[in-house]
């Protein structure tokens, strides 16, 4: 992370710190935290804490600018910022610091600020995938916000509670809390935080695969950002919509949305998000098999990752550039990128990154028929990978066993296969429990939604019945009034007078509402004017500094030329030093102006268990080729085109590689079998084709295996996953392949296996897995 530590002298008057100075440092530290400059945020928060300690310990005698309780609050705020910035680097230290900050805030009696500290604890535990513990702190925070009657803080915590429920798979509870938060924000007319809740609701819909509902709430958020003229917010929504469309398989629409986001971000200094947009676009091009365009965009992503300075982003880009070069047959260039990724991961002490890079390097050595070198890198991967990363350990032990087998060392091959089996059993038991729970939670969410819809329908019917009753009563009254009018002219006159009076009152009420709306609009416009003026005022000071120092530099350069002509080198050196100092000040105040603008636009920043996922693209590609060559071995006349449409931005998924490989192999074999049968009777005009496509949607991946065979008749399709049912002739199939595949995906991995088929045109099997 780039460190942009500003000198403390920006915030203090004279040599003594005061509460105003501490507050300003805390504000800047918070700004750096939300912009992702964690080193700078830590440094500033540390200085603010030190200044507060000086006052509390009696080292500073000037207490006129704030009471001791006020200083304690500022100290707790500095500790809060420091803990959030240190979360990834020193988790326990961050948690301990927040605990001390809570104790300090309790002394002040400010329950709303106590609530914010509990909220920070919840956020840290959420980032550490300890959502149950996170929810305890979010609930404490929400209770305190209710006690303090802080509606905005309560809405924020309801959103956080909803996100924790979502992370635990409690989608129904998540939606209830998010909808309550949404109602409060609408009541408060808080558009900025309203967007965050809408996007959180969109992710709930995304996790339960309700793509259209997710896109609808994202569209609402987009309209809000458009109304605020927030271009970076608009770019953020385009990226989110692109992610939903990618998961839903709408690649062309997703590409258009990511390109819109990129166009906006290229006009800003948001290097990290520009990197992300290039990364999304590259992954779509790769899915569409436009490899050169994919490579160009991955390389652009790498360039912006370097500009941002995020080593994690650089490593991700190096991996993907290397992967696509490997696909294009440029193994030497791919090796260079994987080696760089391995070196950077080692420097960052990222054991998982080291292991992944070592596995990729081993794969290239195996391709080059260099098993000893491949074995060396696989053993390096085994040494680097965390012991809890069972999925990677499975792949590593399996690769080592196969390499030893290739070398004829069957004793070591057997030993590593035993290790593979032990890790595989552990993964299977844990994943079965997790996936069953997730499936249950999704079913519970759909049940709640159905009950809500039923309840709404009942309420509508009750309201309609009430309207009908009121109509009957009104008609009765009108009839009675008619009788009275007939009986008495006087009553008729009084009735008409009341009617005219009611009309006048209605008109007056409408006029009053119109006037009220105009006043509200005028007030909003006035507030907007004040905000604009405030921004202009805030940015004028640093711009004045830039202009003044630029003018001084121009004069110094003129003096420099004169001294050069006179040959006065000592004076030349002195002037050059002054110019350098002024340039530093110009740079400093330019960054300050940039921080003001970006601070106005910045709204938020955007793992579960102990296992680390494997690369499903590599697994699918391996079994596709294995299946093709297996078919060729059985039937020398067999011919078929096979296509891969892989999303290189696919998240790593915890799977049992061998079991999932069995599913891939069975489905691909069936696809090749289907197209080969059609080729035998369709003639030369038919071109057999089997395609594998992968796509992502946040924590879910979709794998599609598509063939252009004869398809499956409707009466047979309903029985396709039943045990011992097969469409193949006797002796060519057992009828267990699809049944076992279905059990592996749904029971072993908690995923979904579906089939779409059109008779005469082909069949598509869709596998959906969650991280």
Coordinates of N, CA and C in Angstrom, one line a residue, residues 432 663 721 723 736-751 753:
X432 N -20.0 -31.3 3.3 CA -21.3 -31.8 3.3 C -22.2 -31.1 4.3
X663 N -17.4 -36.0 -12.1 CA -18.6 -35.4 -12.6 C -18.3 -34.8 -14.0
X721 N -31.8 -38.3 -14.0 CA -30.9 -38.4 -12.8 C -31.3 -39.6 -11.9
X723 N -31.2 -43.3 -10.6 CA -30.2 -44.4 -10.6 C -30.6 -45.5 -11.6
X736 N -25.6 -45.2 -13.9 CA -25.3 -44.6 -12.6 C -24.5 -43.3 -12.8
X737 N -24.0 -43.0 -13.9 CA -23.1 -41.8 -14.1 C -23.8 -40.5 -13.7
X738 N -25.0 -40.3 -14.3 CA -25.6 -39.0 -13.9 C -26.2 -39.0 -12.5
X739 N -26.6 -40.1 -12.0 CA -27.1 -40.2 -10.7 C -26.0 -39.9 -9.7
X740 N -24.8 -40.5 -9.9 CA -23.7 -40.3 -9.0 C -23.2 -38.8 -9.1
X741 N -23.2 -38.3 -10.3 CA -22.8 -36.9 -10.5 C -23.8 -36.0 -9.8
X742 N -25.1 -36.3 -9.8 CA -26.0 -35.5 -9.1 C -25.8 -35.5 -7.6
X743 N -25.5 -36.7 -7.1 CA -25.2 -36.8 -5.6 C -23.9 -36.1 -5.2
X744 N -22.9 -36.2 -6.1 CA -21.6 -35.5 -5.8 C -21.8 -34.0 -5.7
X745 N -22.6 -33.4 -6.7 CA -22.8 -32.0 -6.7 C -23.7 -31.5 -5.6
X746 N -24.9 -32.2 -5.5 CA -25.9 -31.7 -4.5 C -25.6 -32.1 -3.1
X747 N -25.2 -33.4 -2.8 CA -24.9 -33.8 -1.5 C -23.5 -33.6 -1.1
X748 N -22.5 -33.9 -1.9 CA -21.1 -33.7 -1.6 C -20.6 -32.3 -1.6
X749 N -21.3 -31.5 -2.5 CA -20.8 -30.1 -2.6 C -21.9 -29.0 -2.3
X750 N -23.1 -29.5 -2.0 CA -24.1 -28.5 -1.7 C -24.5 -27.6 -2.8
X751 N -24.2 -28.0 -4.1 CA -24.5 -27.2 -5.2 C -25.8 -27.7 -6.0
X753 N -27.3 -29.2 -9.9 CA -27.0 -29.8 -11.2 C -28.3 -29.8 -12.0

